[in-house]
mmCIF file of C-alpha atoms in Angstrom:
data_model
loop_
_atom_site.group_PDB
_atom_site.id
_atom_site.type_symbol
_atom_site.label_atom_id
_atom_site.label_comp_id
_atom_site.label_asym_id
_atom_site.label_seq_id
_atom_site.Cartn_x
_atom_site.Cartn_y
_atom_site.Cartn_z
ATOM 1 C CA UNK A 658 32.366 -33.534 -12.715
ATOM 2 C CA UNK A 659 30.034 -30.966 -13.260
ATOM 3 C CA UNK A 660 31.222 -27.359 -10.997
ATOM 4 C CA UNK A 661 27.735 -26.134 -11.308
ATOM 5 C CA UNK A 662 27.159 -22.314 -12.335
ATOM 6 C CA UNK A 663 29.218 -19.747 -13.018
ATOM 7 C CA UNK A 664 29.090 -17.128 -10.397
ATOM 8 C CA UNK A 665 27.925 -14.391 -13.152
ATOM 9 C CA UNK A 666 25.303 -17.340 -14.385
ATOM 10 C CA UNK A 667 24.105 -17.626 -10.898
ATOM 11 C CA UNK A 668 23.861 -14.448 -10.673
ATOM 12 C CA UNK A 669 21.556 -13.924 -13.878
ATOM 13 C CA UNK A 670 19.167 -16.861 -13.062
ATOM 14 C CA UNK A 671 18.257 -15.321 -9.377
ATOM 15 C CA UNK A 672 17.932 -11.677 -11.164
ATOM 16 C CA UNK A 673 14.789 -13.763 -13.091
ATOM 17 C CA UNK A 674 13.664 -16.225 -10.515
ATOM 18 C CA UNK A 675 10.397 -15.286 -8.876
ATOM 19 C CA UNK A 676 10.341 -12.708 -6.028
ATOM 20 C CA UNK A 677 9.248 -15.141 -3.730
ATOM 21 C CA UNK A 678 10.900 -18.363 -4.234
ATOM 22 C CA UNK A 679 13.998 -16.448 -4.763
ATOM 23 C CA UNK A 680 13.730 -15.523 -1.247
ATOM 24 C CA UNK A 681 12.745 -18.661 0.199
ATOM 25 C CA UNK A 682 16.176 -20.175 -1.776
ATOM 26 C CA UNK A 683 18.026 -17.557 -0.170
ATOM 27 C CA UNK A 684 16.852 -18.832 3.182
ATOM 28 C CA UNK A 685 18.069 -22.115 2.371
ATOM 29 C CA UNK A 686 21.240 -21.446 1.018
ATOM 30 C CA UNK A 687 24.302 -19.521 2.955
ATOM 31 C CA UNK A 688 25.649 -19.330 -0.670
ATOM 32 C CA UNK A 689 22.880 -17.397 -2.519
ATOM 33 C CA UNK A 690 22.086 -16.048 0.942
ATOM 34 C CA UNK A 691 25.245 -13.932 0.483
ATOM 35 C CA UNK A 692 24.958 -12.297 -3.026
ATOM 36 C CA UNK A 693 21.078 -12.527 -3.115
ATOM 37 C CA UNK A 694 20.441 -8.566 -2.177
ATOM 38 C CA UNK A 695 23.173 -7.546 -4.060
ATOM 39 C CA UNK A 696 21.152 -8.193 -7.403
ATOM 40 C CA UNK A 697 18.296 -6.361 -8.515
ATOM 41 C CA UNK A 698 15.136 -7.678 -7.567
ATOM 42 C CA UNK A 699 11.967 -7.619 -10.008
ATOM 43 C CA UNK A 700 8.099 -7.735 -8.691
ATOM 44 C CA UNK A 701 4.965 -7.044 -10.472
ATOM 45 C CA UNK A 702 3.357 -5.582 -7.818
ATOM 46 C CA UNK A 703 4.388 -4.978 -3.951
ATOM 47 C CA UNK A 704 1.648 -3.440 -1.661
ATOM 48 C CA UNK A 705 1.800 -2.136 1.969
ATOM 49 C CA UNK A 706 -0.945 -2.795 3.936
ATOM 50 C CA UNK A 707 -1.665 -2.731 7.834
ATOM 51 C CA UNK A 708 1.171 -5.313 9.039
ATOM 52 C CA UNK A 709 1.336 -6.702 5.436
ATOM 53 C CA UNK A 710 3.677 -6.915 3.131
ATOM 54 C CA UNK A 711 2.603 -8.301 -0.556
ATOM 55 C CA UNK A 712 5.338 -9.083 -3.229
ATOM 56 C CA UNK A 713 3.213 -10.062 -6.527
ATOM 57 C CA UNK A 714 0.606 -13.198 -4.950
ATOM 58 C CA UNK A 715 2.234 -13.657 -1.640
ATOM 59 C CA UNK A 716 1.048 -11.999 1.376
ATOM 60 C CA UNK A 717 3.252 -11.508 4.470
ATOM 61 C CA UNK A 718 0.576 -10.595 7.006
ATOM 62 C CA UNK A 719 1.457 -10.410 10.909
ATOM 63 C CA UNK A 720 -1.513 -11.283 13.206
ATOM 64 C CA UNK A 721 -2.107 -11.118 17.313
ATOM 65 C CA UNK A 722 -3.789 -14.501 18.391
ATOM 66 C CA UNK A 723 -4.367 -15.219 21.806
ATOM 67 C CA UNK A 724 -4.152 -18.961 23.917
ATOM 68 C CA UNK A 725 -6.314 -20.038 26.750
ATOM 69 C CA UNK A 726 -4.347 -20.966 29.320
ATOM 70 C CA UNK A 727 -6.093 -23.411 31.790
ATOM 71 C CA UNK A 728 -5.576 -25.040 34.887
ATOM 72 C CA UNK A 729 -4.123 -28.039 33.412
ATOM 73 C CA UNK A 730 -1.300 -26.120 31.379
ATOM 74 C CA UNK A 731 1.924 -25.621 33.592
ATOM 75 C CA UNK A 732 1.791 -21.942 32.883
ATOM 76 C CA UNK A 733 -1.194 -21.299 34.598
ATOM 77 C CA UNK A 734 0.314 -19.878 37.578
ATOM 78 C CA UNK A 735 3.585 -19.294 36.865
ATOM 79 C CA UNK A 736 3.064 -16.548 33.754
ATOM 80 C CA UNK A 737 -0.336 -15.407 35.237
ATOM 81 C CA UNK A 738 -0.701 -11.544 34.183
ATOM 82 C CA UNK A 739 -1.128 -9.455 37.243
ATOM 83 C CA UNK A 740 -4.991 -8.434 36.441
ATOM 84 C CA UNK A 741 -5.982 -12.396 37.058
ATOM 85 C CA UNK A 742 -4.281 -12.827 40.018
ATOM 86 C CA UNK A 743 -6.574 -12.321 43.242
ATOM 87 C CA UNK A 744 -4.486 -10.057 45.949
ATOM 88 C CA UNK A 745 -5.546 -10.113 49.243
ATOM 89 C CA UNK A 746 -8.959 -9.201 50.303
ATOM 90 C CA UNK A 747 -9.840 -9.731 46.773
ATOM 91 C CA UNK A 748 -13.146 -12.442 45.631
ATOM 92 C CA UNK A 749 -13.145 -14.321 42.520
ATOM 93 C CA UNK A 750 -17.032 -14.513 41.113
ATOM 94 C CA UNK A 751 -18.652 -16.393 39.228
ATOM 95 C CA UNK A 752 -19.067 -20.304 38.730
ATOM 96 C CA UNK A 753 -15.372 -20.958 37.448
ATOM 97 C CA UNK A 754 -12.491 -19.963 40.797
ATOM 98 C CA UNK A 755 -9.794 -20.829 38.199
ATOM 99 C CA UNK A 756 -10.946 -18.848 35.183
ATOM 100 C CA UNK A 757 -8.531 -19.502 32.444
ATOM 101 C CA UNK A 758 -6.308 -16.841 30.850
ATOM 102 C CA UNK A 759 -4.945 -15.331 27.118
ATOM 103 C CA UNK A 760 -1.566 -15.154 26.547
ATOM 104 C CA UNK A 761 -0.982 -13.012 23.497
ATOM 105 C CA UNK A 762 1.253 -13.853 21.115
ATOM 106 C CA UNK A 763 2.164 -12.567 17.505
ATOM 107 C CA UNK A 764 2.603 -15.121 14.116
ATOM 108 C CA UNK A 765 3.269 -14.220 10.576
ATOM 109 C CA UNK A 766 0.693 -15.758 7.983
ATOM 110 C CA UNK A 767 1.082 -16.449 4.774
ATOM 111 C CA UNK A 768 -1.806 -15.697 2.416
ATOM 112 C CA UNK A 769 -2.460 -16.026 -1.263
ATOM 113 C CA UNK A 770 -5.724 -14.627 -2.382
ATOM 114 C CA UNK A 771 -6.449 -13.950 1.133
ATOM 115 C CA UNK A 772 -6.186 -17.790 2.324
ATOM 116 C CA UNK A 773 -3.578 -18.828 4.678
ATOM 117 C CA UNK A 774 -1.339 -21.184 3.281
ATOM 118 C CA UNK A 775 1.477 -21.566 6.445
ATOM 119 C CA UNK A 776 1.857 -20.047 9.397
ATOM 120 C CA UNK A 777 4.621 -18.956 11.831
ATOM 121 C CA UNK A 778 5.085 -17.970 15.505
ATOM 122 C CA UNK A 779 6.841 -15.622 16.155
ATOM 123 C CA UNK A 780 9.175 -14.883 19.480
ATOM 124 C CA UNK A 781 7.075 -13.784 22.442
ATOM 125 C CA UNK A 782 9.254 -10.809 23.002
ATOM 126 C CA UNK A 783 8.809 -9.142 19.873
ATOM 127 C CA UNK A 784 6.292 -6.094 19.817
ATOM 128 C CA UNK A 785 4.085 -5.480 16.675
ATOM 129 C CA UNK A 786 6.210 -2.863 16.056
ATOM 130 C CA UNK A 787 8.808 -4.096 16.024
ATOM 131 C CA UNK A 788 7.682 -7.292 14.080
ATOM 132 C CA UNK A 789 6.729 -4.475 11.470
ATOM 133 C CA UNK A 790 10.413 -3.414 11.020
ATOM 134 C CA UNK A 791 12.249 -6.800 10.916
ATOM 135 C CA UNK A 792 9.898 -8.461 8.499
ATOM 136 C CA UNK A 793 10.576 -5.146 6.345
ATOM 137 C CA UNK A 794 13.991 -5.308 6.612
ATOM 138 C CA UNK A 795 14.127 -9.385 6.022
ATOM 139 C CA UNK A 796 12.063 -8.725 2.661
ATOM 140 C CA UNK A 797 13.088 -5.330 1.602
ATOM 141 C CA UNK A 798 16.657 -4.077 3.406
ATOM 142 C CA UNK A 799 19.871 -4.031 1.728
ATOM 143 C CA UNK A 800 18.717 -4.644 -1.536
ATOM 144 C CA UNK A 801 20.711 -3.095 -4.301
ATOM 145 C CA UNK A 802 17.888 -2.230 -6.517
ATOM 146 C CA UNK A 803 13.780 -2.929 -6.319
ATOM 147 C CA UNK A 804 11.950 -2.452 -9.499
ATOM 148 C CA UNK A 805 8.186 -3.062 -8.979
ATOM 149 C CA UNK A 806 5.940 -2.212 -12.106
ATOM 150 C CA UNK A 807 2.926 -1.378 -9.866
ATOM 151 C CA UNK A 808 3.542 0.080 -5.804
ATOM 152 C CA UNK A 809 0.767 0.196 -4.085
ATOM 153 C CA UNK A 810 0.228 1.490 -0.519
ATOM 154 C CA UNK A 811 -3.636 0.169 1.092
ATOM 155 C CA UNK A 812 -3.301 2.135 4.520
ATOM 156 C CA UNK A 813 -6.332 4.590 5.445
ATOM 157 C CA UNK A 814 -5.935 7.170 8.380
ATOM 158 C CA UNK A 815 -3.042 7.721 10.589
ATOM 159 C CA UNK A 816 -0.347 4.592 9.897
ATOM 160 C CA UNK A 817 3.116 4.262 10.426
ATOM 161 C CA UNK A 818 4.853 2.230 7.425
ATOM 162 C CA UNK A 819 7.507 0.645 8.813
ATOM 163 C CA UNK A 820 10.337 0.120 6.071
ATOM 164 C CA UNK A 821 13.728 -0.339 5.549
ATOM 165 C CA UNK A 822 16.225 2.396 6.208
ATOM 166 C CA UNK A 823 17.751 3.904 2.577
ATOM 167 C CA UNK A 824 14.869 1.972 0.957
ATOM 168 C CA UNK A 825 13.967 2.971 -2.296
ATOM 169 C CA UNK A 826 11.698 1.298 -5.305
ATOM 170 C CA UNK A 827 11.398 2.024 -8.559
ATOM 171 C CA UNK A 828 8.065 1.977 -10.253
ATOM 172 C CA UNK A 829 5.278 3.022 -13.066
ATOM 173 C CA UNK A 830 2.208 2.710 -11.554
ATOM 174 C CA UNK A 831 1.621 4.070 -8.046
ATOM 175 C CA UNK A 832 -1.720 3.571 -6.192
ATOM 176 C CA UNK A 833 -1.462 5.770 -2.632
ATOM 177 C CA UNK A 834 -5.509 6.383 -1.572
ATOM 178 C CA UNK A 835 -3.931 6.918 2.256
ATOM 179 C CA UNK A 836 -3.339 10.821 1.883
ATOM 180 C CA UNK A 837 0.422 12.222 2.410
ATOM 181 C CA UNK A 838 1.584 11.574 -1.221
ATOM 182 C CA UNK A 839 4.590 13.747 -0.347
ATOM 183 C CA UNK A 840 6.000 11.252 1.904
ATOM 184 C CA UNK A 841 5.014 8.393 0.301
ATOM 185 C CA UNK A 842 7.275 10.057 -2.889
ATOM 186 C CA UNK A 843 10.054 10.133 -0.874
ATOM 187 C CA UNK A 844 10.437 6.337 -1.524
ATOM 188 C CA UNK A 845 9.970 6.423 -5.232
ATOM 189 C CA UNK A 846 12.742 6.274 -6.701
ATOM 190 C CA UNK A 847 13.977 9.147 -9.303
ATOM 191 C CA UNK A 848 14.762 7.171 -11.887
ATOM 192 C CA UNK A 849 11.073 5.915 -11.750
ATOM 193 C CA UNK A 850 9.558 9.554 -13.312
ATOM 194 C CA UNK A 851 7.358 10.099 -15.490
ATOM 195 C CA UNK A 852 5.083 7.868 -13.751
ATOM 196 C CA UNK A 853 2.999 6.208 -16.265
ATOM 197 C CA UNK A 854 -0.083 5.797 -13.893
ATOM 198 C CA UNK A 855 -0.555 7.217 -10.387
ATOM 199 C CA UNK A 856 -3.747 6.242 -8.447
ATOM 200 C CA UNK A 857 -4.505 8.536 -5.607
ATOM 201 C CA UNK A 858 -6.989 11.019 -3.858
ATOM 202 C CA UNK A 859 -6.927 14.397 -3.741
ATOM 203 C CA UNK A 860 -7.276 16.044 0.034
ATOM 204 C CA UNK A 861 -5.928 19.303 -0.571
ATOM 205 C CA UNK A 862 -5.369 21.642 -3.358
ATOM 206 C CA UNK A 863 -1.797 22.178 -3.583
ATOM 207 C CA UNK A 864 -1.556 18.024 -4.381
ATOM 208 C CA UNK A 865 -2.756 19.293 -7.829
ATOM 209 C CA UNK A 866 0.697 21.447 -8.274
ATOM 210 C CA UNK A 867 2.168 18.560 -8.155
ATOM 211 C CA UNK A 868 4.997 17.963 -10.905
ATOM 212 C CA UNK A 869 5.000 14.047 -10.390
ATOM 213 C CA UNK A 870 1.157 13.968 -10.419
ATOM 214 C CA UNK A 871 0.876 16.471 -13.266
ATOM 215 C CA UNK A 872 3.775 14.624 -15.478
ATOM 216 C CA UNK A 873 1.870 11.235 -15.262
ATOM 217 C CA UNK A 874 0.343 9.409 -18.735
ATOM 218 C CA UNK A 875 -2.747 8.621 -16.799
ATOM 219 C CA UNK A 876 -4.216 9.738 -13.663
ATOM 220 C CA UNK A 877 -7.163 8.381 -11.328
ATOM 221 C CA UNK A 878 -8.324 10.440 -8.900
ATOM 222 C CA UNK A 879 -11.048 8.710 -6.474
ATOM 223 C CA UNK A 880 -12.087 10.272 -3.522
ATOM 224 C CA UNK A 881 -15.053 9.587 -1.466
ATOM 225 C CA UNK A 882 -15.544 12.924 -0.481
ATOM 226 C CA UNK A 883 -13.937 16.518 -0.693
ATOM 227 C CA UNK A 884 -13.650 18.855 2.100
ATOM 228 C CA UNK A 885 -16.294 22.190 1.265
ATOM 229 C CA UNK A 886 -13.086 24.330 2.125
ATOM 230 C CA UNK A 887 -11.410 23.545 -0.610
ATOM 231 C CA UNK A 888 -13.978 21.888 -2.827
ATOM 232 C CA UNK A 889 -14.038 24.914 -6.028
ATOM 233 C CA UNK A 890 -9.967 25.145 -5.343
ATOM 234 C CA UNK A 891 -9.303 21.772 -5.987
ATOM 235 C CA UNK A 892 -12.223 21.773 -9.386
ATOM 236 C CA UNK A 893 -10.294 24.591 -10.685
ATOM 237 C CA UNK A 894 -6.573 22.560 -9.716
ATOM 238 C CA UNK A 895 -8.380 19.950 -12.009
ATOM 239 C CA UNK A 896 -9.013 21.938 -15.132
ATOM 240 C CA UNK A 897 -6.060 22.760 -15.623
ATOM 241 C CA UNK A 898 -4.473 19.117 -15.526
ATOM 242 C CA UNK A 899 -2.781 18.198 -18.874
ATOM 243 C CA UNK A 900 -2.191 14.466 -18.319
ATOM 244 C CA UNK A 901 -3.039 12.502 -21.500
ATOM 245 C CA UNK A 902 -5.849 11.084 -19.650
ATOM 246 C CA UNK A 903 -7.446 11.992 -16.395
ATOM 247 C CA UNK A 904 -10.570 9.853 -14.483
ATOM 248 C CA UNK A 905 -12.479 11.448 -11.611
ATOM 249 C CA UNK A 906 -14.418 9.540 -9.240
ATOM 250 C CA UNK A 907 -16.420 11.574 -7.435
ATOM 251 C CA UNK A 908 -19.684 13.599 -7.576
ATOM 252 C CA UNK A 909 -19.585 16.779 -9.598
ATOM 253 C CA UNK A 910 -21.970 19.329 -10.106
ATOM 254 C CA UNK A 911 -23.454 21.336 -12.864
ATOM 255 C CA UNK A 912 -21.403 24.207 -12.566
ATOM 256 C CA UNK A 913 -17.995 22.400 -12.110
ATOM 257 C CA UNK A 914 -19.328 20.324 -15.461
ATOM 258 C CA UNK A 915 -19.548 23.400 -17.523
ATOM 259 C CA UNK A 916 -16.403 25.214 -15.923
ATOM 260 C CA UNK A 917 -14.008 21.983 -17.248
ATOM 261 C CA UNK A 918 -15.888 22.316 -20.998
ATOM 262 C CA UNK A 919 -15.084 25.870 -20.883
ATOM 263 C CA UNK A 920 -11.337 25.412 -19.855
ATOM 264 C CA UNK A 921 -10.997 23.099 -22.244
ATOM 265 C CA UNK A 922 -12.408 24.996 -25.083
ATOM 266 C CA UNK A 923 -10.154 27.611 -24.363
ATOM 267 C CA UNK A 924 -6.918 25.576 -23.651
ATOM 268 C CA UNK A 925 -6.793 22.707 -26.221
ATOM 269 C CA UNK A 926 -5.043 19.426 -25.429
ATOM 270 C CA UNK A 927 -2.699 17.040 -27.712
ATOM 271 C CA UNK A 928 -4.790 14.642 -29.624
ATOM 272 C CA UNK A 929 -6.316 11.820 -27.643
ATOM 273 C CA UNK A 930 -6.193 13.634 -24.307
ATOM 274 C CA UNK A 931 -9.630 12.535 -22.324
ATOM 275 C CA UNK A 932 -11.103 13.405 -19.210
ATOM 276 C CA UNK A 933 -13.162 11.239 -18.039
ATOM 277 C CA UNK A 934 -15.658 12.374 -14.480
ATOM 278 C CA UNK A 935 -18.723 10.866 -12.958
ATOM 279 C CA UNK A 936 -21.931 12.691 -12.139
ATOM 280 C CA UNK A 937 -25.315 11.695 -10.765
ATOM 281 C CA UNK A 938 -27.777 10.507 -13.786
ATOM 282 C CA UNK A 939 -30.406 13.341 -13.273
ATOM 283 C CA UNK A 940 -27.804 16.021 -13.779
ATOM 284 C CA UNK A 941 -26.573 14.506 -17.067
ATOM 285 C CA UNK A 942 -28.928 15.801 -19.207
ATOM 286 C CA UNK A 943 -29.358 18.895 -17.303
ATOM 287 C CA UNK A 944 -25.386 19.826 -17.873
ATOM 288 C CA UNK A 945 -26.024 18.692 -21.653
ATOM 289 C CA UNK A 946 -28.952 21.024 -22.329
ATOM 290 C CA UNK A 947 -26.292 23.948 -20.663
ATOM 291 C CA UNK A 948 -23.483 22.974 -22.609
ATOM 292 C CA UNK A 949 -25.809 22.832 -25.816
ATOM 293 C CA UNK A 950 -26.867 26.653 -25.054
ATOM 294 C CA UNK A 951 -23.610 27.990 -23.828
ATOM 295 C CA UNK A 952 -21.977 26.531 -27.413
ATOM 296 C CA UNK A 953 -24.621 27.405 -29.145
ATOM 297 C CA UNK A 954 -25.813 24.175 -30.308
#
């Protein structure tokens, strides 16, 4: 009778299985349940996003959705919220005395390519919050080792990431456009550096010091705007970048133009470094005819 695998065999077919389906065998087996986060566990690409979690083309996304509660559901009166319940003295208007009500509740959806493809309720206790945390930790906790070749993070603003305590990934691509790359670094793991692309903005100058942003093969910088304060600190943080190759995506003027050929002139690069910016068309030839003069044809 066949004894199946080999504990080391098992162990080297989840290691290659699929992020996803690995997990969803885990969930139906107590037996690779109990070694599963003990071996390391490969993604092409996990993103963070506002309560969503994406490992390769699964999206974990938790959602608030809301019931009506009629007169005809046994709830009605029995979970009313206070703010639909009359207290005395009070008058209902309107055309409906028995206006329904929402109850809220939370679900976890998930998504590939943005369509839902199952759905979940989740316990009517749990707080978004807290939601956050456990589907972290059911994902992403306790796992001896995460290697994801590209780590993105899609949050804009003020956010709270809720992860895994200890949780660490290692990477070589990062794409952070939400600001704080310091903290965000704190979860990359060591091992991960040099970075061979990091995708960011840049908000203030000292982001440009940088030694895992400045030790990067290739860096793109996109930002929609850049404060006035510390617009000529962070050009001149920019000049001075010797990544192999460097894209900026924002507006740049004349001046800026001619102070990066200048800097480069007088600091050469390896072979094949480029630096590639972006400039409105009508100041394209303008720079040209500048550069042409300044380097004497």
């Amino acid at each position: 009778m066949d004894d199946g695998l080999s504990y080391p065999s098992l162990r080297c077919v989840l290691e290659h299985i699929e992020a996803n389906k690995r997990i969803r065998l885990a969930s139906r087996s107590p037996v690779i349940h109990d070694i599963e986060k003990t071996i390391p566990f490969h993604l092409d690409f996990l993103s963070f996003d506002d309560n969503a979690i994406r490992l390769n083309d699964i999206c974990y996304r938790l959602c608030v959705n809301y019931d009506e509660i009629d007169e005809s559901n046994e709830r009605y009166e029995r979970d009313k919220p206070e703010e639909y319940r009359l207290a005395p003295g009070d008058i209902q208007t309107g055309s409906r005395p028995n206006k329904p009500w929402q109850s809220k509740y939370l679900e976890i959806l998930f998504e590939i390519d943005s369509e839902e493809i199952h759905n979940r309720r989740l316990p009517p206790d749990w707080k978004i919050h807290e939601a956050e945390k456990k589907m972290a930790c059911i994902l992403l906790g306790g796992r001896m080792k995460i290697r994801a070749k590209t780590l993105t993070f899609e949050f804009y603003g003020e956010s709270v990431i809720r992860l895994p305590e200890c949780f660490k990934v290692t990477t070589s691509a990062l794409d952070t456009p939400c600001g704080n790359f310091e903290s965000i670094l704190g979860i990359v793991d060591p091992d991960s550096y040099p970075l061979r692309d990091i995708f960011t903005v840049i908000d203030r100058p000292k982001m440009l010091r940088s030694p895992v942003l400045r030790s990067a093969k290739k860096l793109f910088i996109s930002n929609d705007y850049v404060d006035e304060e510390f617009r000529d600190e962070i050009y001149k943080g920019l000049w001075k970048l010797e990544n192999k190759t460097v894209t900026v995506q924002f507006d740049m003027e004349e001046v800026h133009i001619i102070d990066l050929f200048d800097n480069w002139v007088n600091s050469p690069r390896d072979n094949g470094s480029t630096f590639t910016f972006y400039m409105r068309k009508e100041m394209i030839m303008k720079a040209l005819e500048t550069v042409k003069k300044r380097f004497n044809g």
